[in-house]
Short mmCIF file of C-alpha atoms in Angstrom, two decimals:
data_model
loop_
_atom_site.label_atom_id
_atom_site.label_comp_id
_atom_site.label_asym_id
_atom_site.label_seq_id
_atom_site.Cartn_x
_atom_site.Cartn_y
_atom_site.Cartn_z
CA MET A 1 0.00 0.00 0.00
CA ASP A 2 1.28 3.48 -0.87
CA MET A 3 2.40 5.65 2.02
CA GLN A 4 0.12 8.64 2.54
CA THR A 5 1.75 11.99 1.91
CA VAL A 6 2.25 13.99 5.09
CA VAL A 7 2.29 17.80 5.11
CA ALA A 8 3.82 19.42 8.17
CA VAL A 9 2.37 22.81 9.10
CA GLY A 10 4.77 25.11 10.93
CA THR A 11 4.55 28.78 11.76
CA ASN A 12 5.43 30.04 8.27
CA ASP A 13 6.48 27.34 5.82
CA VAL A 14 3.46 26.26 3.78
CA THR A 15 4.01 26.09 0.01
CA ALA A 16 1.77 25.96 -3.03
CA GLU A 17 2.71 22.29 -3.39
CA ASP A 18 1.42 21.67 0.15
CA VAL A 19 -1.91 23.28 -0.72
CA LEU A 20 -2.27 21.04 -3.77
CA ALA A 21 -1.26 17.94 -1.80
CA VAL A 22 -3.96 18.56 0.81
CA SER A 23 -6.73 19.90 -1.44
CA ARG A 24 -6.36 17.44 -4.32
CA GLY A 25 -4.26 14.62 -2.91
CA ASP A 26 -5.87 14.23 0.55
CA ALA A 27 -2.45 14.46 2.20
CA HIS A 28 -2.31 13.97 5.97
CA VAL A 29 -1.76 17.18 7.94
CA GLU A 30 0.45 17.41 11.02
CA LEU A 31 1.07 20.49 13.15
CA THR A 32 4.69 20.92 14.21
CA GLN A 33 5.56 21.40 17.86
CA ALA A 34 6.94 24.84 17.01
CA ALA A 35 3.55 25.81 15.61
CA LEU A 36 1.68 24.50 18.66
CA ASP A 37 4.05 26.39 20.95
CA ALA A 38 3.50 29.62 18.97
CA VAL A 39 -0.26 29.12 19.14
CA ALA A 40 -0.12 28.61 22.90
CA ARG A 41 1.98 31.76 23.40
CA SER A 42 -0.40 33.92 21.40
CA ARG A 43 -3.34 32.52 23.36
CA GLU A 44 -1.75 33.72 26.58
CA VAL A 45 -1.79 37.24 25.17
CA ILE A 46 -5.50 37.03 24.36
CA GLU A 47 -6.43 35.63 27.75
CA ALA A 48 -4.50 38.38 29.50
CA LEU A 49 -6.35 41.03 27.49
CA ALA A 50 -9.69 39.29 28.07
CA ALA A 51 -9.17 39.63 31.82
CA LYS A 52 -8.74 43.41 31.60
CA PRO A 53 -11.67 45.85 31.89
CA GLU A 54 -10.69 47.80 28.75
CA PRO A 55 -12.48 46.68 25.54
CA VAL A 56 -10.35 45.03 22.85
CA TYR A 57 -11.77 44.51 19.35
CA GLY A 58 -12.54 40.86 18.63
CA VAL A 59 -11.82 39.86 22.21
CA SER A 60 -14.36 41.77 24.27
CA THR A 61 -16.39 43.72 21.68
CA GLY A 62 -18.89 43.09 18.95
CA PHE A 63 -17.85 42.99 15.30
CA GLY A 64 -17.96 45.21 12.23
CA ALA A 65 -20.40 48.05 12.70
CA LEU A 66 -21.31 46.58 16.13
CA ALA A 67 -17.76 46.85 17.49
CA VAL A 68 -18.78 49.75 19.74
CA ARG A 69 -20.36 47.43 22.31
CA HIS A 70 -18.28 46.03 25.16
CA ILE A 71 -19.20 42.38 25.82
CA SER A 72 -19.14 41.13 29.40
CA PRO A 73 -17.20 37.91 30.16
CA GLU A 74 -20.27 35.72 30.66
CA LEU A 75 -21.49 36.52 27.14
CA ARG A 76 -18.23 36.03 25.22
CA ALA A 77 -18.68 32.34 24.39
CA GLN A 78 -22.15 33.14 23.11
CA LEU A 79 -20.63 36.03 21.13
CA GLN A 80 -18.30 33.66 19.28
CA ARG A 81 -21.06 31.14 18.55
CA SER A 82 -23.37 33.89 17.36
CA LEU A 83 -20.66 35.30 15.12
CA VAL A 84 -20.11 31.99 13.36
CA ARG A 85 -23.79 31.12 13.06
CA SER A 86 -24.80 34.52 11.70
CA HIS A 87 -21.92 34.64 9.23
CA ALA A 88 -22.65 31.14 7.88
CA ALA A 89 -25.10 32.77 5.48
CA GLY A 90 -24.03 31.40 2.09
CA MET A 91 -26.48 30.52 -0.65
CA GLY A 92 -26.43 28.62 -3.91
CA PRO A 93 -24.83 25.32 -4.89
CA ALA A 94 -22.03 23.79 -2.87
CA VAL A 95 -18.53 24.56 -4.11
CA GLU A 96 -16.08 21.83 -5.00
CA ARG A 97 -14.50 19.63 -2.33
CA GLU A 98 -10.97 20.64 -3.32
CA VAL A 99 -11.83 24.31 -2.86
CA VAL A 100 -13.12 23.72 0.68
CA ARG A 101 -10.11 21.60 1.62
CA ALA A 102 -7.76 24.29 0.35
CA LEU A 103 -9.70 26.94 2.29
CA MET A 104 -9.57 24.91 5.53
CA PHE A 105 -5.88 24.08 5.14
CA LEU A 106 -4.96 27.71 4.52
CA ARG A 107 -6.94 28.85 7.56
CA LEU A 108 -5.11 26.19 9.57
CA LYS A 109 -1.85 27.58 8.21
CA THR A 110 -2.73 31.00 9.62
CA LEU A 111 -3.88 29.57 12.96
CA ALA A 112 -0.50 27.82 13.21
CA SER A 113 1.36 31.10 12.68
CA GLY A 114 0.82 32.18 16.28
CA ARG A 115 -0.74 35.43 15.15
CA THR A 116 -4.43 34.70 15.75
CA GLY A 117 -4.68 33.97 19.47
CA VAL A 118 -6.67 30.74 19.27
CA ARG A 119 -6.05 27.81 21.64
CA PRO A 120 -4.07 24.83 20.34
CA VAL A 121 -7.21 22.68 20.47
CA VAL A 122 -8.78 24.80 17.73
CA ALA A 123 -5.86 24.19 15.35
CA ARG A 124 -5.73 20.49 16.24
CA THR A 125 -9.44 20.08 15.55
CA MET A 126 -9.16 21.79 12.18
CA ALA A 127 -6.34 19.39 11.27
CA ALA A 128 -8.46 16.45 12.49
CA LEU A 129 -11.33 17.46 10.19
CA LEU A 130 -8.98 17.52 7.20
CA ASN A 131 -7.43 14.18 8.09
CA ALA A 132 -10.85 12.56 8.58
CA GLY A 133 -11.98 13.71 5.14
CA ILE A 134 -14.83 15.76 6.59
CA THR A 135 -15.60 18.63 4.20
CA PRO A 136 -18.01 21.39 5.29
CA VAL A 137 -20.70 22.40 2.82
CA VAL A 138 -19.69 25.84 1.56
CA HIS A 139 -21.95 27.71 -0.82
CA GLU A 140 -21.19 29.56 -4.05
CA TYR A 141 -22.42 32.96 -2.86
CA GLY A 142 -21.66 34.84 0.33
CA SER A 143 -18.14 36.26 0.15
CA LEU A 144 -17.30 39.83 -0.81
CA GLY A 145 -13.59 39.13 -0.39
CA CYS A 146 -13.37 41.52 2.57
CA SER A 147 -13.10 40.96 5.55
CA GLY A 148 -11.71 38.00 3.71
CA ASP A 149 -13.99 35.09 2.79
CA LEU A 150 -16.28 35.49 5.79
CA ALA A 151 -19.28 33.35 4.85
CA PRO A 152 -17.33 30.42 3.35
CA LEU A 153 -15.02 30.30 6.37
CA ALA A 154 -17.97 30.60 8.76
CA HIS A 155 -19.51 27.45 7.26
CA CYS A 156 -16.23 25.67 8.03
CA ALA A 157 -16.07 27.10 11.56
CA GLN A 158 -19.63 25.95 12.17
CA VAL A 159 -18.62 22.34 11.46
CA LEU A 160 -15.72 22.75 13.88
CA MET A 161 -18.41 23.55 16.48
CA GLY A 162 -20.35 20.40 15.55
CA GLU A 163 -23.06 22.33 13.72
CA GLY A 164 -24.16 22.67 10.10
CA GLU A 165 -23.64 20.11 7.36
CA ALA A 166 -20.58 18.46 5.89
CA GLN A 167 -19.62 15.87 3.33
CA GLY A 168 -18.17 12.69 4.75
CA PRO A 169 -15.30 10.69 3.24
CA ASP A 170 -17.87 8.77 1.17
CA GLY A 171 -19.22 11.97 -0.39
CA THR A 172 -22.54 11.88 1.47
CA VAL A 173 -23.73 15.13 3.05
CA ARG A 174 -24.76 14.65 6.68
CA PRO A 175 -25.12 16.66 9.90
CA ALA A 176 -21.69 17.70 11.11
CA ALA A 177 -22.34 16.45 14.64
CA GLU A 178 -22.83 12.90 13.36
CA LEU A 179 -19.64 12.96 11.29
CA LEU A 180 -17.54 14.35 14.14
CA ALA A 181 -18.88 11.72 16.54
CA GLU A 182 -18.13 8.90 14.08
CA HIS A 183 -14.52 10.03 13.80
CA GLY A 184 -14.01 10.69 17.49
CA ILE A 185 -13.63 14.44 17.06
CA GLU A 186 -14.83 16.59 19.94
CA PRO A 187 -16.66 19.77 18.83
CA VAL A 188 -14.90 22.97 19.87
CA GLU A 189 -16.51 25.35 22.34
CA LEU A 190 -15.18 28.65 21.04
CA ARG A 191 -13.77 31.25 23.40
CA GLU A 192 -12.62 34.87 23.08
CA LYS A 193 -11.32 35.84 19.64
CA GLU A 194 -11.57 32.30 18.23
CA GLY A 195 -14.70 32.72 16.11
CA LEU A 196 -13.24 35.81 14.50
CA ALA A 197 -9.89 34.09 13.91
CA LEU A 198 -11.61 31.25 12.07
CA ILE A 199 -13.43 33.42 9.55
CA ASN A 200 -11.28 36.49 8.86
CA GLY A 201 -8.99 35.52 5.96
CA THR A 202 -8.47 35.37 2.21
CA ASP A 203 -8.14 31.59 2.27
CA GLY A 204 -10.84 30.68 -0.24
CA MET A 205 -9.64 33.01 -2.97
CA LEU A 206 -6.00 32.11 -2.26
CA GLY A 207 -6.68 28.39 -2.47
CA MET A 208 -8.41 28.82 -5.80
CA LEU A 209 -5.52 30.99 -7.02
CA VAL A 210 -2.98 28.31 -6.14
CA MET A 211 -4.97 25.63 -7.95
CA ALA A 212 -5.56 27.85 -10.98
CA CYS A 213 -1.84 28.60 -11.24
CA ALA A 214 -1.05 24.88 -11.28
CA ASP A 215 -3.70 24.18 -13.92
CA LEU A 216 -2.73 27.12 -16.11
CA ALA A 217 0.94 26.14 -16.06
CA ARG A 218 -0.05 22.83 -17.68
CA LEU A 219 -2.35 24.56 -20.15
CA PHE A 220 0.29 27.07 -21.25
CA THR A 221 2.54 24.12 -22.13
CA ALA A 222 -0.36 22.46 -23.93
CA ALA A 223 -1.04 25.68 -25.85
CA ASP A 224 2.53 25.81 -27.14
CA ILE A 225 2.18 22.22 -28.34
CA THR A 226 -1.16 22.75 -30.09
CA ALA A 227 0.18 25.92 -31.72
CA ALA A 228 3.16 23.95 -33.02
CA LEU A 229 0.88 21.22 -34.36
CA THR A 230 -1.23 23.79 -36.20
CA LEU A 231 1.82 25.58 -37.63
CA GLU A 232 3.05 22.24 -38.93
CA ALA A 233 -0.33 21.23 -40.36
CA LEU A 234 -0.54 24.57 -42.21
CA LEU A 235 2.97 24.15 -43.67
CA GLY A 236 4.12 27.23 -41.80
CA THR A 237 7.66 28.35 -41.13
CA ASP A 238 9.46 27.78 -37.85
CA ARG A 239 12.02 30.48 -38.61
CA VAL A 240 9.96 32.94 -36.56
CA LEU A 241 10.74 30.82 -33.51
CA ALA A 242 14.50 31.38 -33.72
CA PRO A 243 15.97 32.26 -30.30
CA GLU A 244 17.75 35.37 -31.61
CA LEU A 245 14.41 36.89 -32.67
CA HIS A 246 13.01 36.50 -29.17
CA ALA A 247 16.17 37.66 -27.46
CA ILE A 248 15.69 41.13 -28.94
CA ARG A 249 12.36 41.40 -27.12
CA PRO A 250 13.41 39.81 -23.85
CA HIS A 251 10.15 38.74 -22.26
CA PRO A 252 10.92 35.44 -20.52
CA GLY A 253 7.52 33.89 -21.17
CA GLN A 254 7.75 34.63 -24.89
CA ALA A 255 11.18 32.99 -25.12
CA ALA A 256 9.92 29.93 -23.24
CA SER A 257 6.91 29.49 -25.54
CA ALA A 258 9.00 29.92 -28.69
CA ASP A 259 11.51 27.38 -27.41
CA ASN A 260 8.73 24.89 -26.64
CA MET A 261 7.31 25.23 -30.14
CA LEU A 262 10.71 24.95 -31.78
CA ARG A 263 11.52 21.77 -29.89
CA VAL A 264 8.17 20.17 -30.76
CA LEU A 265 8.76 21.00 -34.44
CA ALA A 266 12.37 19.76 -34.56
CA GLY A 267 12.97 17.56 -37.61
CA SER A 268 9.59 18.24 -39.21
CA GLY A 269 9.29 17.60 -42.92
CA LEU A 270 6.27 19.89 -43.16
CA THR A 271 7.58 23.22 -41.90
CA GLY A 272 9.14 25.56 -44.43
CA HIS A 273 6.82 24.56 -47.29
CA HIS A 274 4.91 27.83 -47.11
CA GLN A 275 6.40 28.85 -50.49
CA ASP A 276 5.44 25.65 -52.32
CA ASP A 277 1.84 26.39 -53.24
CA ALA A 278 0.25 29.84 -53.21
CA PRO A 279 3.42 31.40 -51.79
CA ARG A 280 3.23 33.23 -48.46
CA VAL A 281 5.69 35.82 -47.34
CA GLN A 282 4.55 35.44 -43.72
CA ASP A 283 2.20 33.26 -41.71
CA ALA A 284 -0.91 34.81 -40.17
CA TYR A 285 -0.66 36.48 -36.79
CA SER A 286 -2.36 33.60 -34.98
CA ILE A 287 0.54 31.38 -36.08
CA ARG A 288 3.44 33.84 -36.15
CA CYS A 289 2.60 35.62 -32.91
CA ALA A 290 1.72 32.52 -30.88
CA PRO A 291 4.79 32.83 -28.61
CA GLN A 292 4.14 36.51 -27.97
CA VAL A 293 0.56 35.90 -26.82
CA ALA A 294 1.21 32.72 -24.85
CA GLY A 295 4.37 34.28 -23.45
CA ALA A 296 2.49 37.30 -22.13
CA GLY A 297 0.19 34.87 -20.37
CA ARG A 298 3.15 33.00 -18.93
CA ASP A 299 4.56 36.22 -17.51
CA THR A 300 1.17 37.06 -16.02
CA LEU A 301 1.15 33.63 -14.43
CA ALA A 302 4.62 34.25 -12.99
CA HIS A 303 3.36 37.45 -11.35
CA ALA A 304 0.29 35.63 -9.99
CA ARG A 305 2.52 32.97 -8.45
CA LEU A 306 4.63 35.68 -6.82
CA VAL A 307 1.50 37.14 -5.23
CA ALA A 308 0.34 33.68 -4.15
CA ASP A 309 3.70 32.96 -2.51
CA ARG A 310 3.57 36.25 -0.63
CA GLU A 311 0.06 35.48 0.54
CA LEU A 312 1.12 31.98 1.62
CA ALA A 313 3.77 33.63 3.79
CA ALA A 314 1.17 35.93 5.36
CA ALA A 315 -0.90 35.55 8.52
CA VAL A 316 -4.18 37.24 7.66
CA ASP A 317 -6.44 38.04 10.60
CA ASN A 318 -7.92 41.07 12.33
CA PRO A 319 -6.89 41.81 14.97
CA VAL A 320 -3.52 40.05 15.04
CA VAL A 321 -1.16 39.21 17.85
CA THR A 322 2.10 41.02 17.12
CA GLU A 323 5.62 39.83 17.87
CA SER A 324 5.82 42.40 20.66
CA GLY A 325 2.82 40.81 22.37
CA GLY A 326 0.25 43.40 21.40
CA VAL A 327 -3.07 42.93 19.66
CA GLU A 328 -3.61 45.30 16.75
CA SER A 329 -6.36 45.94 14.27
CA ASN A 330 -5.33 46.06 10.61
CA GLY A 331 -6.61 45.83 7.05
CA ASN A 332 -4.66 42.79 5.85
CA PHE A 333 -7.88 40.86 5.23
CA HIS A 334 -8.61 42.94 2.13
CA GLY A 335 -8.44 40.65 -0.88
CA ALA A 336 -7.26 43.19 -3.48
CA PRO A 337 -3.80 41.65 -4.09
CA VAL A 338 -5.32 38.24 -4.74
CA GLY A 339 -8.38 39.53 -6.56
CA TYR A 340 -6.32 41.50 -9.06
CA VAL A 341 -4.20 38.56 -10.17
CA LEU A 342 -7.22 36.28 -10.37
CA ASP A 343 -8.68 38.75 -12.84
CA PHE A 344 -5.37 39.10 -14.68
CA LEU A 345 -5.30 35.33 -15.21
CA ALA A 346 -8.86 35.30 -16.54
CA ILE A 347 -7.81 37.89 -19.14
CA ALA A 348 -4.76 35.85 -20.13
CA ALA A 349 -6.86 32.67 -20.40
CA ALA A 350 -9.40 34.42 -22.63
CA ASP A 351 -6.76 35.76 -25.01
CA LEU A 352 -4.94 32.44 -25.24
CA ALA A 353 -8.21 30.72 -26.07
CA SER A 354 -9.03 33.40 -28.63
CA ILE A 355 -5.81 32.92 -30.60
CA ALA A 356 -6.17 29.12 -30.43
CA GLU A 357 -9.67 29.35 -31.89
CA ARG A 358 -8.41 31.51 -34.76
CA ARG A 359 -5.77 28.91 -35.58
CA THR A 360 -8.39 26.18 -35.54
CA ASP A 361 -10.58 28.15 -37.92
CA ARG A 362 -7.68 28.39 -40.40
CA LEU A 363 -7.33 24.62 -40.38
CA LEU A 364 -10.99 24.25 -41.35
CA ASP A 365 -11.20 26.96 -44.02
CA THR A 366 -10.14 25.54 -47.38
CA ASN A 367 -9.32 29.07 -48.59
CA ARG A 368 -6.65 29.45 -45.91
CA SER A 369 -5.56 25.92 -45.05
CA HIS A 370 -3.24 25.42 -48.06
CA GLY A 371 -4.68 22.26 -49.51
CA LEU A 372 -6.66 20.72 -46.67
CA PRO A 373 -10.29 19.71 -47.35
CA PRO A 374 -13.13 21.95 -46.13
CA PHE A 375 -13.68 21.45 -42.39
CA LEU A 376 -11.30 18.47 -42.61
CA ALA A 377 -14.29 16.46 -43.79
CA ASP A 378 -13.88 13.03 -45.38
CA ASP A 379 -16.40 13.75 -48.16
CA PRO A 380 -17.17 17.48 -47.99
CA GLY A 381 -20.85 18.15 -48.58
CA VAL A 382 -21.88 14.72 -47.44
CA ASP A 383 -19.74 15.06 -44.33
CA SER A 384 -19.56 18.25 -42.26
CA GLY A 385 -16.28 17.31 -40.61
CA LEU A 386 -15.35 19.58 -37.71
CA MET A 387 -17.58 22.48 -38.68
CA ILE A 388 -19.63 22.38 -35.48
CA ALA A 389 -16.67 21.51 -33.28
CA GLN A 390 -15.43 24.99 -34.15
CA TYR A 391 -18.85 26.40 -33.21
CA THR A 392 -18.44 24.84 -29.79
CA GLN A 393 -14.95 26.25 -29.52
CA ALA A 394 -16.21 29.71 -30.52
CA ALA A 395 -18.96 29.54 -27.89
CA LEU A 396 -16.37 28.70 -25.23
CA VAL A 397 -14.17 31.59 -26.33
CA SER A 398 -17.12 33.97 -26.23
CA GLU A 399 -17.88 32.94 -22.66
CA LEU A 400 -14.20 33.32 -21.76
CA LYS A 401 -14.35 36.92 -22.94
CA ARG A 402 -17.30 37.56 -20.62
CA LEU A 403 -15.47 35.86 -17.76
CA ALA A 404 -12.49 38.16 -18.40
CA VAL A 405 -14.50 41.18 -17.22
CA PRO A 406 -12.80 41.98 -13.89
CA ALA A 407 -14.64 41.29 -10.66
CA SER A 408 -12.11 43.26 -8.62
CA VAL A 409 -13.17 46.63 -10.06
CA ASP A 410 -16.55 46.17 -8.41
CA SER A 411 -17.32 47.02 -4.81
CA ILE A 412 -20.56 47.01 -2.82
CA PRO A 413 -20.50 48.63 0.65
CA SER A 414 -21.63 46.46 3.56
CA SER A 415 -21.96 46.40 7.36
CA ALA A 416 -23.61 49.81 7.62
CA MET A 417 -20.81 51.41 5.57
CA GLN A 418 -18.11 50.24 8.01
CA GLU A 419 -16.90 47.84 5.33
CA ASP A 420 -17.35 50.35 2.53
CA HIS A 421 -14.87 48.93 0.01
CA VAL A 422 -14.54 45.23 -0.75
CA SER A 423 -12.39 43.18 -3.14
CA MET A 424 -14.82 40.68 -4.74
CA GLY A 425 -11.83 38.33 -4.84
CA TRP A 426 -13.97 35.24 -4.22
CA SER A 427 -16.06 36.11 -7.27
CA ALA A 428 -12.88 36.59 -9.33
CA ALA A 429 -11.69 33.15 -8.21
CA ARG A 430 -14.98 31.44 -9.00
CA LYS A 431 -15.13 32.77 -12.54
CA LEU A 432 -11.46 31.94 -13.10
CA ARG A 433 -12.17 28.29 -12.34
CA THR A 434 -14.71 28.28 -15.18
CA ALA A 435 -12.27 30.13 -17.44
CA VAL A 436 -9.51 27.58 -16.84
CA ASP A 437 -11.88 24.73 -17.66
CA ASN A 438 -13.04 26.48 -20.84
CA LEU A 439 -9.46 27.13 -21.95
CA GLY A 440 -8.66 23.44 -21.66
CA ARG A 441 -11.61 22.60 -23.87
CA VAL A 442 -10.64 25.20 -26.48
CA LEU A 443 -7.11 23.77 -26.68
CA ALA A 444 -8.56 20.28 -26.93
CA VAL A 445 -10.53 21.28 -30.02
CA GLU A 446 -7.41 22.77 -31.59
CA MET A 447 -5.48 19.59 -30.87
CA PHE A 448 -8.33 17.49 -32.27
CA ALA A 449 -8.34 19.50 -35.49
CA ALA A 450 -4.57 19.79 -35.86
CA THR A 451 -3.90 16.08 -35.39
CA ARG A 452 -6.58 15.26 -37.95
CA ALA A 453 -5.13 17.81 -40.37
CA LEU A 454 -1.62 16.40 -39.93
CA GLU A 455 -2.78 12.87 -40.74
CA ILE A 456 -4.65 14.10 -43.80
CA ARG A 457 -1.61 16.09 -44.87
CA THR A 458 0.87 13.23 -44.56
CA THR A 459 -1.18 10.24 -45.70
CA GLY A 460 0.04 9.04 -49.11
CA THR A 461 2.82 11.64 -49.29
CA ARG A 462 6.51 11.79 -48.53
CA LEU A 463 5.97 14.53 -45.96
CA ARG A 464 6.74 13.38 -42.45
CA PRO A 465 5.86 15.18 -39.22
CA ALA A 466 8.29 16.01 -36.45
CA LEU A 467 9.24 13.15 -34.14
CA ALA A 468 7.38 14.81 -31.27
CA THR A 469 4.31 15.19 -33.48
CA ALA A 470 4.46 11.52 -34.40
CA ALA A 471 4.60 10.62 -30.72
CA ILE A 472 1.56 12.82 -30.04
CA LEU A 473 -0.40 11.28 -32.92
CA LYS A 474 0.32 7.79 -31.62
CA ALA A 475 -0.59 8.66 -28.03
CA VAL A 476 -3.77 10.52 -28.89
CA ARG A 477 -5.08 7.68 -31.02
CA GLU A 478 -4.25 5.15 -28.31
CA ALA A 479 -6.24 7.34 -25.90
CA GLY A 480 -9.35 6.82 -28.03
CA VAL A 481 -9.37 10.13 -29.88
CA PRO A 482 -10.13 9.20 -33.51
CA GLY A 483 -8.41 10.42 -36.64
CA PRO A 484 -9.81 11.33 -40.06
CA GLY A 485 -12.88 9.55 -41.41
CA ARG A 486 -16.59 9.79 -42.00
CA ASP A 487 -18.75 11.90 -39.71
CA ARG A 488 -19.44 10.39 -36.31
CA PHE A 489 -20.88 11.41 -32.94
CA LEU A 490 -18.36 14.11 -32.01
CA ALA A 491 -19.20 15.01 -28.40
CA PRO A 492 -17.56 11.92 -26.82
CA ASP A 493 -14.51 12.34 -29.06
CA LEU A 494 -14.11 15.97 -28.00
CA GLU A 495 -14.43 14.99 -24.34
CA ALA A 496 -11.72 12.37 -24.86
CA ALA A 497 -9.52 15.06 -26.41
CA TYR A 498 -10.21 17.34 -23.44
CA ALA A 499 -9.21 14.60 -20.99
CA PHE A 500 -6.00 14.06 -22.99
CA VAL A 501 -5.11 17.74 -22.63
CA ARG A 502 -6.33 18.20 -19.06
CA ASP A 503 -4.51 15.26 -17.49
CA GLY A 504 -1.17 16.18 -19.07
CA SER A 505 -1.10 13.31 -21.61
CA LEU A 506 -0.50 15.75 -24.48
CA ALA A 507 2.55 17.25 -22.79
CA ARG A 508 3.88 13.84 -21.75
CA ALA A 509 3.64 12.55 -25.32
CA ALA A 510 5.59 15.54 -26.66
CA GLU A 511 8.13 15.37 -23.84
CA SER A 512 8.83 11.70 -24.58
CA VAL A 513 10.77 13.15 -27.55
CA THR A 514 11.65 16.72 -26.58
CA GLY A 515 12.46 16.23 -22.92
CA PRO A 516 10.86 18.53 -20.32
CA LEU A 517 9.05 21.54 -21.78
CA ALA A 518 8.55 24.82 -19.93
#
């Protein structure tokens, strides 16, 4: 039996890889002793302040616009319960399990920092929920991204208290109290500051950012491969990919994409034939400028990862326990840094999909495909070929353009104008997840069309594709994605192509010849 991956959570050492291991790989979570010691020290600060007569926000006061009221000691446990219950106000469908696990793990990361003032039992119980595979039901709507992802985190905190609903390891949604009892987890009776510490963070939007960055990194590699396949199928020139041309405009992402394409095309017998029939001086922009567009997206992704790493190193809460032993209010819960890059990535995904769709359209248009049959049909007129596959691709691109409209430029005041500017980072993250999925499907259609075009182009001729292309053609057919032929039910074939792109099979096939691609 395989050993389960273990992720150790210290005071400030969680990585993006850890988030992915817990959210998608169900890794086991362990709190380090250093983290537990830091948590205990910060709790001593909170308890000392709670014993004083002076009001301290989050410890002995109400919250938000109600922070003006001093709460007496006998009501403080009720205050924390009421906070969580009232803030667990989400609506709509449940979000994905991996999103909730990422959110919980990242909140645990902040609890372990020793900056929130919770007791060690709170952090241990959060870790126990993750390790038991208990996933709170968190709803699509409820977060404004400031003060962090309040409603989503409140639904998680409620399960920590033994209330609300959660999904068990078998995927069945049940009352949280039942699931905790089955797994021997004692519900937490929250004390001063603890309810607030559990809900005041950017963990949901950050978790989705980390996962989107991982997915987009794979898709940017896939996009370079599909662009190379299309260039080859259209008898284009690879001279525009020469390193010296990209060195004079030194964007690192552009150079990486051009290098990927050049390596995929190495040894091709099809490139460079653009002068053979209906001579072309230059290939169209969608072919020639592929590295520039994909490269800009790669550089945007690099910036997003920088922001994610900074946020992973942060301890977001309000108020926080400082190194000097004070408790200070702050605005670090505002999701603007994360919200911006989530929107930037949605723009990059839309543009990458747009240029891929334009390349696909060239493959299908007999006036621009340099000898390929209309719509790559077997018997044009009787067969429609991939005509409607391109319709589907165009519909996906159109939706991607709508999803690229930034969420982070919006703001709706809340809490009686106390929280008068919000980030909408959760909304940016939710639409980015759809955008990433759509981009994968768009690239799958391009791959589907390009591989068919390459087989049509080379069958019965002396033209031979690049070695990497040949490896891709072999792998994609073995995966059940069909080649040229009479019209057939396309939807399952397109889904098979999407799975081939999404799970990394396309990149692995190319890399079996090229070696690792960027």
